[in-house]
Amino acid sequence: MGEELPKNKKKKDGCFISLIKGFGCFLIFLFFFSVLLTGTGYYLFGPIVKAVRTDCALPEFDGPTEHDFWSLQEKQLNKKDGDSDEIIHLTHGEYNALLSSIRIPPVSGVYLYRVRHISNESYLRYYLICSGYMLKKLVISFIIDKKQNNPYPAQININSWPVPKDSIYEKQINKIIKNMADSDKTKLLTKIISGKIKIQFEN
């Protein structure tokens, strides 16, 4: 019997071919990872993005009218000089006229147009009407509680999105509000968010 011929051994791929195959596997993995990441991101952040991009319905604010500006000026002139602790008695229209004095340059990616408020017996809700972050209308609203010792901004809304309490989002929005207050030359916004504004509203 003749000797058996050796079986042909499988030819090993060269380094270049192995590199191409490895790169192809990496691209496939990257594609599926991107699809998974996109799907997860849409599931987690889709409702938030939709709510933020949905304009909130602003309430009807009291004024300010031209009369509110004139009457506010008279009350400020009648206030005793140097008596910073005196409580100012204003109507809601006059207070909105006072809030109109807040002028802030663009800060933290936000440009402020005006500040308004609404009020009830237990709290004031302030509306920072702005634009920024690719949104023509960006409304940051928050509550200052009249009865609590900690009057800092609570129940923050970004357009139609209620920002979760004690979340990383709330901390970031509070930081933006503080940066805006620090840029306010009137210091009125700083007094508002620290609960130091002393106003009693007239009917």
PDB file of C-alpha atoms in Angstrom:
ATOM      1  CA  MET A   1       0.000   0.000   0.000  1.00  0.00           C
ATOM      2  CA  GLY A   2       1.209   3.471  -0.832  1.00  0.00           C
ATOM      3  CA  GLU A   3       1.665   6.098   1.780  1.00  0.00           C
ATOM      4  CA  GLU A   4      -1.335   8.383   2.471  1.00  0.00           C
ATOM      5  CA  LEU A   5      -0.913  11.896   1.252  1.00  0.00           C
ATOM      6  CA  PRO A   6      -1.105  14.522   4.043  1.00  0.00           C
ATOM      7  CA  LYS A   7      -4.403  16.419   4.228  1.00  0.00           C
ATOM      8  CA  ASN A   8      -4.303  20.006   3.115  1.00  0.00           C
ATOM      9  CA  LYS A   9      -4.165  22.239   6.149  1.00  0.00           C
ATOM     10  CA  LYS A  10      -6.538  25.238   6.242  1.00  0.00           C
ATOM     11  CA  LYS A  11      -4.680  28.291   5.202  1.00  0.00           C
ATOM     12  CA  LYS A  12      -4.505  30.879   7.953  1.00  0.00           C
ATOM     13  CA  ASP A  13      -5.730  34.414   7.210  1.00  0.00           C
ATOM     14  CA  GLY A  14      -3.142  37.078   6.910  1.00  0.00           C
ATOM     15  CA  CYS A  15      -2.899  39.959   9.341  1.00  0.00           C
ATOM     16  CA  PHE A  16      -4.627  42.359   6.922  1.00  0.00           C
ATOM     17  CA  ILE A  17      -7.636  40.026   6.411  1.00  0.00           C
ATOM     18  CA  SER A  18      -7.944  39.472  10.172  1.00  0.00           C
ATOM     19  CA  LEU A  19      -7.845  43.233  10.710  1.00  0.00           C
ATOM     20  CA  ILE A  20     -10.674  43.781   8.197  1.00  0.00           C
ATOM     21  CA  LYS A  21     -12.811  41.052   9.794  1.00  0.00           C
ATOM     22  CA  GLY A  22     -12.216  42.472  13.262  1.00  0.00           C
ATOM     23  CA  PHE A  23     -13.118  45.983  12.092  1.00  0.00           C
ATOM     24  CA  GLY A  24     -16.298  44.619  10.467  1.00  0.00           C
ATOM     25  CA  CYS A  25     -17.331  42.928  13.727  1.00  0.00           C
ATOM     26  CA  PHE A  26     -16.660  46.183  15.573  1.00  0.00           C
ATOM     27  CA  LEU A  27     -18.894  48.118  13.164  1.00  0.00           C
ATOM     28  CA  ILE A  28     -21.722  45.589  13.598  1.00  0.00           C
ATOM     29  CA  PHE A  29     -21.392  45.785  17.378  1.00  0.00           C
ATOM     30  CA  LEU A  30     -21.321  49.596  17.209  1.00  0.00           C
ATOM     31  CA  PHE A  31     -24.488  49.620  15.059  1.00  0.00           C
ATOM     32  CA  PHE A  32     -26.484  47.432  17.431  1.00  0.00           C
ATOM     33  CA  PHE A  33     -25.164  49.343  20.458  1.00  0.00           C
ATOM     34  CA  SER A  34     -26.243  52.643  18.857  1.00  0.00           C
ATOM     35  CA  VAL A  35     -29.719  51.265  18.138  1.00  0.00           C
ATOM     36  CA  LEU A  36     -30.020  50.038  21.736  1.00  0.00           C
ATOM     37  CA  LEU A  37     -28.726  53.322  23.146  1.00  0.00           C
ATOM     38  CA  THR A  38     -31.070  55.369  20.936  1.00  0.00           C
ATOM     39  CA  GLY A  39     -34.066  53.265  21.908  1.00  0.00           C
ATOM     40  CA  THR A  40     -33.227  53.473  25.607  1.00  0.00           C
ATOM     41  CA  GLY A  41     -32.627  57.219  25.390  1.00  0.00           C
ATOM     42  CA  TYR A  42     -35.932  57.807  23.605  1.00  0.00           C
ATOM     43  CA  TYR A  43     -37.761  55.702  26.190  1.00  0.00           C
ATOM     44  CA  LEU A  44     -36.183  57.555  29.117  1.00  0.00           C
ATOM     45  CA  PHE A  45     -35.934  61.102  27.767  1.00  0.00           C
ATOM     46  CA  GLY A  46     -38.521  61.218  24.970  1.00  0.00           C
ATOM     47  CA  PRO A  47     -41.420  62.327  27.207  1.00  0.00           C
ATOM     48  CA  ILE A  48     -39.177  64.927  28.896  1.00  0.00           C
ATOM     49  CA  VAL A  49     -38.016  66.401  25.583  1.00  0.00           C
ATOM     50  CA  LYS A  50     -41.598  66.469  24.300  1.00  0.00           C
ATOM     51  CA  ALA A  51     -42.848  68.267  27.439  1.00  0.00           C
ATOM     52  CA  VAL A  52     -39.984  70.777  27.364  1.00  0.00           C
ATOM     53  CA  ARG A  53     -40.691  71.566  23.717  1.00  0.00           C
ATOM     54  CA  THR A  54     -44.419  71.986  24.428  1.00  0.00           C
ATOM     55  CA  ASP A  55     -45.247  75.592  25.272  1.00  0.00           C
ATOM     56  CA  CYS A  56     -46.938  76.106  28.607  1.00  0.00           C
ATOM     57  CA  ALA A  57     -50.187  78.035  28.791  1.00  0.00           C
ATOM     58  CA  LEU A  58     -49.357  81.237  30.633  1.00  0.00           C
ATOM     59  CA  PRO A  59     -51.972  82.581  33.053  1.00  0.00           C
ATOM     60  CA  GLU A  60     -53.491  86.036  32.699  1.00  0.00           C
ATOM     61  CA  PHE A  61     -51.211  88.316  34.658  1.00  0.00           C
ATOM     62  CA  ASP A  62     -52.420  91.432  36.451  1.00  0.00           C
ATOM     63  CA  GLY A  63     -50.879  94.237  34.421  1.00  0.00           C
ATOM     64  CA  PRO A  64     -48.618  95.916  34.449  1.00  0.00           C
ATOM     65  CA  THR A  65     -50.510  98.883  33.009  1.00  0.00           C
ATOM     66  CA  GLU A  66     -49.229 102.420  32.629  1.00  0.00           C
ATOM     67  CA  HIS A  67     -51.124 103.318  35.811  1.00  0.00           C
ATOM     68  CA  ASP A  68     -49.297 100.488  37.653  1.00  0.00           C
ATOM     69  CA  PHE A  69     -45.932 101.988  36.719  1.00  0.00           C
ATOM     70  CA  TRP A  70     -46.956 105.478  37.878  1.00  0.00           C
ATOM     71  CA  SER A  71     -48.455 104.300  41.173  1.00  0.00           C
ATOM     72  CA  LEU A  72     -45.423 102.089  41.840  1.00  0.00           C
ATOM     73  CA  GLN A  73     -43.127 105.061  41.343  1.00  0.00           C
ATOM     74  CA  GLU A  74     -45.171 107.153  43.801  1.00  0.00           C
ATOM     75  CA  LYS A  75     -45.008 104.418  46.461  1.00  0.00           C
ATOM     76  CA  GLN A  76     -41.261 104.030  46.006  1.00  0.00           C
ATOM     77  CA  LEU A  77     -40.784 107.795  46.386  1.00  0.00           C
ATOM     78  CA  ASN A  78     -42.875 107.825  49.548  1.00  0.00           C
ATOM     79  CA  LYS A  79     -40.845 105.009  51.098  1.00  0.00           C
ATOM     80  CA  LYS A  80     -38.542 106.224  53.858  1.00  0.00           C
ATOM     81  CA  ASP A  81     -34.927 106.572  52.776  1.00  0.00           C
ATOM     82  CA  GLY A  82     -32.655 103.973  54.355  1.00  0.00           C
ATOM     83  CA  ASP A  83     -35.567 101.933  55.692  1.00  0.00           C
ATOM     84  CA  SER A  84     -34.848  98.747  53.778  1.00  0.00           C
ATOM     85  CA  ASP A  85     -36.899  96.635  56.193  1.00  0.00           C
ATOM     86  CA  GLU A  86     -40.132  98.488  55.512  1.00  0.00           C
ATOM     87  CA  ILE A  87     -42.828  96.313  53.965  1.00  0.00           C
ATOM     88  CA  ILE A  88     -44.061  97.651  50.639  1.00  0.00           C
ATOM     89  CA  HIS A  89     -47.820  97.444  49.997  1.00  0.00           C
ATOM     90  CA  LEU A  90     -48.454  96.825  46.304  1.00  0.00           C
ATOM     91  CA  THR A  91     -51.172  95.610  44.021  1.00  0.00           C
ATOM     92  CA  HIS A  92     -50.380  92.629  41.814  1.00  0.00           C
ATOM     93  CA  GLY A  93     -50.168  94.916  38.806  1.00  0.00           C
ATOM     94  CA  GLU A  94     -47.696  97.174  40.610  1.00  0.00           C
ATOM     95  CA  TYR A  95     -45.598  94.178  41.623  1.00  0.00           C
ATOM     96  CA  ASN A  96     -45.475  92.998  38.005  1.00  0.00           C
ATOM     97  CA  ALA A  97     -44.383  96.544  37.126  1.00  0.00           C
ATOM     98  CA  LEU A  98     -41.603  96.201  39.712  1.00  0.00           C
ATOM     99  CA  LEU A  99     -40.608  92.822  38.227  1.00  0.00           C
ATOM    100  CA  SER A 100     -40.289  94.553  34.847  1.00  0.00           C
ATOM    101  CA  SER A 101     -37.231  96.335  36.225  1.00  0.00           C
ATOM    102  CA  ILE A 102     -35.298  93.057  36.173  1.00  0.00           C
ATOM    103  CA  ARG A 103     -32.873  93.187  33.259  1.00  0.00           C
ATOM    104  CA  ILE A 104     -30.401  90.353  32.823  1.00  0.00           C
ATOM    105  CA  PRO A 105     -27.860  89.825  30.026  1.00  0.00           C
ATOM    106  CA  PRO A 106     -27.754  86.372  28.398  1.00  0.00           C
ATOM    107  CA  VAL A 107     -26.436  83.908  30.973  1.00  0.00           C
ATOM    108  CA  SER A 108     -26.206  80.088  31.124  1.00  0.00           C
ATOM    109  CA  GLY A 109     -27.540  79.891  27.564  1.00  0.00           C
ATOM    110  CA  VAL A 110     -30.746  81.750  28.504  1.00  0.00           C
ATOM    111  CA  TYR A 111     -31.975  85.217  27.501  1.00  0.00           C
ATOM    112  CA  LEU A 112     -34.609  86.672  29.842  1.00  0.00           C
ATOM    113  CA  TYR A 113     -37.401  88.813  28.376  1.00  0.00           C
ATOM    114  CA  ARG A 114     -39.521  89.519  31.441  1.00  0.00           C
ATOM    115  CA  VAL A 115     -40.605  88.251  34.860  1.00  0.00           C
ATOM    116  CA  ARG A 116     -44.196  87.938  35.998  1.00  0.00           C
ATOM    117  CA  HIS A 117     -46.023  86.444  38.985  1.00  0.00           C
ATOM    118  CA  ILE A 118     -49.329  85.080  40.201  1.00  0.00           C
ATOM    119  CA  SER A 119     -50.235  84.673  43.854  1.00  0.00           C
ATOM    120  CA  ASN A 120     -52.583  83.021  46.292  1.00  0.00           C
ATOM    121  CA  GLU A 121     -52.725  82.838  50.079  1.00  0.00           C
ATOM    122  CA  SER A 122     -49.886  80.339  50.488  1.00  0.00           C
ATOM    123  CA  TYR A 123     -47.423  80.927  47.662  1.00  0.00           C
ATOM    124  CA  LEU A 124     -46.249  83.036  44.736  1.00  0.00           C
ATOM    125  CA  ARG A 125     -45.446  81.448  41.401  1.00  0.00           C
ATOM    126  CA  TYR A 126     -42.906  83.339  39.335  1.00  0.00           C
ATOM    127  CA  TYR A 127     -42.547  83.027  35.570  1.00  0.00           C
ATOM    128  CA  LEU A 128     -39.180  83.713  33.939  1.00  0.00           C
ATOM    129  CA  ILE A 129     -40.143  84.167  30.301  1.00  0.00           C
ATOM    130  CA  CYS A 130     -37.022  83.514  28.243  1.00  0.00           C
ATOM    131  CA  SER A 131     -35.568  81.946  25.150  1.00  0.00           C
ATOM    132  CA  GLY A 132     -32.635  79.579  24.886  1.00  0.00           C
ATOM    133  CA  TYR A 133     -31.432  76.036  24.232  1.00  0.00           C
ATOM    134  CA  MET A 134     -32.854  76.214  20.678  1.00  0.00           C
ATOM    135  CA  LEU A 135     -36.291  77.123  22.077  1.00  0.00           C
ATOM    136  CA  LYS A 136     -37.834  80.438  21.042  1.00  0.00           C
ATOM    137  CA  LYS A 137     -40.114  80.329  24.083  1.00  0.00           C
ATOM    138  CA  LEU A 138     -38.617  78.945  27.280  1.00  0.00           C
ATOM    139  CA  VAL A 139     -40.619  79.527  30.456  1.00  0.00           C
ATOM    140  CA  ILE A 140     -39.022  78.672  33.788  1.00  0.00           C
ATOM    141  CA  SER A 141     -41.603  78.881  36.561  1.00  0.00           C
ATOM    142  CA  PHE A 142     -41.229  78.154  40.251  1.00  0.00           C
ATOM    143  CA  ILE A 143     -43.018  78.596  43.560  1.00  0.00           C
ATOM    144  CA  ILE A 144     -41.864  80.581  46.570  1.00  0.00           C
ATOM    145  CA  ASP A 145     -43.834  79.389  49.593  1.00  0.00           C
ATOM    146  CA  LYS A 146     -44.975  82.217  51.863  1.00  0.00           C
ATOM    147  CA  LYS A 147     -45.405  80.065  54.981  1.00  0.00           C
ATOM    148  CA  GLN A 148     -42.316  77.863  55.019  1.00  0.00           C
ATOM    149  CA  ASN A 149     -38.992  78.854  56.533  1.00  0.00           C
ATOM    150  CA  ASN A 150     -37.263  77.548  53.417  1.00  0.00           C
ATOM    151  CA  PRO A 151     -38.616  79.778  50.652  1.00  0.00           C
ATOM    152  CA  TYR A 152     -36.256  78.644  47.918  1.00  0.00           C
ATOM    153  CA  PRO A 153     -37.652  77.799  44.464  1.00  0.00           C
ATOM    154  CA  ALA A 154     -39.883  74.714  44.537  1.00  0.00           C
ATOM    155  CA  GLN A 155     -42.172  72.946  42.065  1.00  0.00           C
ATOM    156  CA  ILE A 156     -40.068  74.102  39.134  1.00  0.00           C
ATOM    157  CA  ASN A 157     -41.525  73.775  35.645  1.00  0.00           C
ATOM    158  CA  ILE A 158     -39.699  74.057  32.342  1.00  0.00           C
ATOM    159  CA  ASN A 159     -42.425  74.896  29.832  1.00  0.00           C
ATOM    160  CA  SER A 160     -44.873  71.994  30.302  1.00  0.00           C
ATOM    161  CA  TRP A 161     -42.441  69.710  32.148  1.00  0.00           C
ATOM    162  CA  PRO A 162     -42.638  69.499  35.977  1.00  0.00           C
ATOM    163  CA  VAL A 163     -39.022  69.050  37.057  1.00  0.00           C
ATOM    164  CA  PRO A 164     -38.724  66.090  39.501  1.00  0.00           C
ATOM    165  CA  LYS A 165     -37.972  67.194  43.051  1.00  0.00           C
ATOM    166  CA  ASP A 166     -34.469  66.508  44.430  1.00  0.00           C
ATOM    167  CA  SER A 167     -33.285  65.351  41.011  1.00  0.00           C
ATOM    168  CA  ILE A 168     -30.143  66.247  39.086  1.00  0.00           C
ATOM    169  CA  TYR A 169     -32.399  68.261  36.765  1.00  0.00           C
ATOM    170  CA  GLU A 170     -33.730  70.376  39.636  1.00  0.00           C
ATOM    171  CA  LYS A 171     -30.193  71.095  40.840  1.00  0.00           C
ATOM    172  CA  GLN A 172     -29.160  72.194  37.350  1.00  0.00           C
ATOM    173  CA  ILE A 173     -32.198  74.441  36.880  1.00  0.00           C
ATOM    174  CA  ASN A 174     -31.654  75.971  40.332  1.00  0.00           C
ATOM    175  CA  LYS A 175     -28.094  76.711  39.269  1.00  0.00           C
ATOM    176  CA  ILE A 176     -29.338  78.473  36.126  1.00  0.00           C
ATOM    177  CA  ILE A 177     -31.836  80.530  38.170  1.00  0.00           C
ATOM    178  CA  LYS A 178     -29.075  81.502  40.614  1.00  0.00           C
ATOM    179  CA  ASN A 179     -26.754  82.515  37.770  1.00  0.00           C
ATOM    180  CA  MET A 180     -29.523  84.714  36.392  1.00  0.00           C
ATOM    181  CA  ALA A 181     -30.092  86.252  39.833  1.00  0.00           C
ATOM    182  CA  ASP A 182     -26.371  86.966  40.234  1.00  0.00           C
ATOM    183  CA  SER A 183     -26.453  88.862  36.918  1.00  0.00           C
ATOM    184  CA  ASP A 184     -29.426  91.012  37.963  1.00  0.00           C
ATOM    185  CA  LYS A 185     -28.131  94.490  38.844  1.00  0.00           C
ATOM    186  CA  THR A 186     -31.327  95.330  40.740  1.00  0.00           C
ATOM    187  CA  LYS A 187     -30.743  92.295  43.036  1.00  0.00           C
ATOM    188  CA  LEU A 188     -34.520  91.848  43.029  1.00  0.00           C
ATOM    189  CA  LEU A 189     -34.363  88.298  41.680  1.00  0.00           C
ATOM    190  CA  THR A 190     -31.812  87.415  44.373  1.00  0.00           C
ATOM    191  CA  LYS A 191     -34.219  88.689  47.051  1.00  0.00           C
ATOM    192  CA  ILE A 192     -37.041  86.685  45.480  1.00  0.00           C
ATOM    193  CA  ILE A 193     -35.272  83.325  45.437  1.00  0.00           C
ATOM    194  CA  SER A 194     -33.917  83.870  48.966  1.00  0.00           C
ATOM    195  CA  GLY A 195     -37.321  84.850  50.358  1.00  0.00           C
ATOM    196  CA  LYS A 196     -36.156  88.331  51.375  1.00  0.00           C
ATOM    197  CA  ILE A 197     -38.643  90.331  49.348  1.00  0.00           C
ATOM    198  CA  LYS A 198     -41.055  92.055  51.734  1.00  0.00           C
ATOM    199  CA  ILE A 199     -44.322  92.869  50.019  1.00  0.00           C
ATOM    200  CA  GLN A 200     -47.923  92.752  51.162  1.00  0.00           C
ATOM    201  CA  PHE A 201     -50.503  92.689  48.414  1.00  0.00           C
ATOM    202  CA  GLU A 202     -53.486  94.988  48.304  1.00  0.00           C
ATOM    203  CA  ASN A 203     -56.754  93.764  46.846  1.00  0.00           C
TER     204      ASN A 203
END
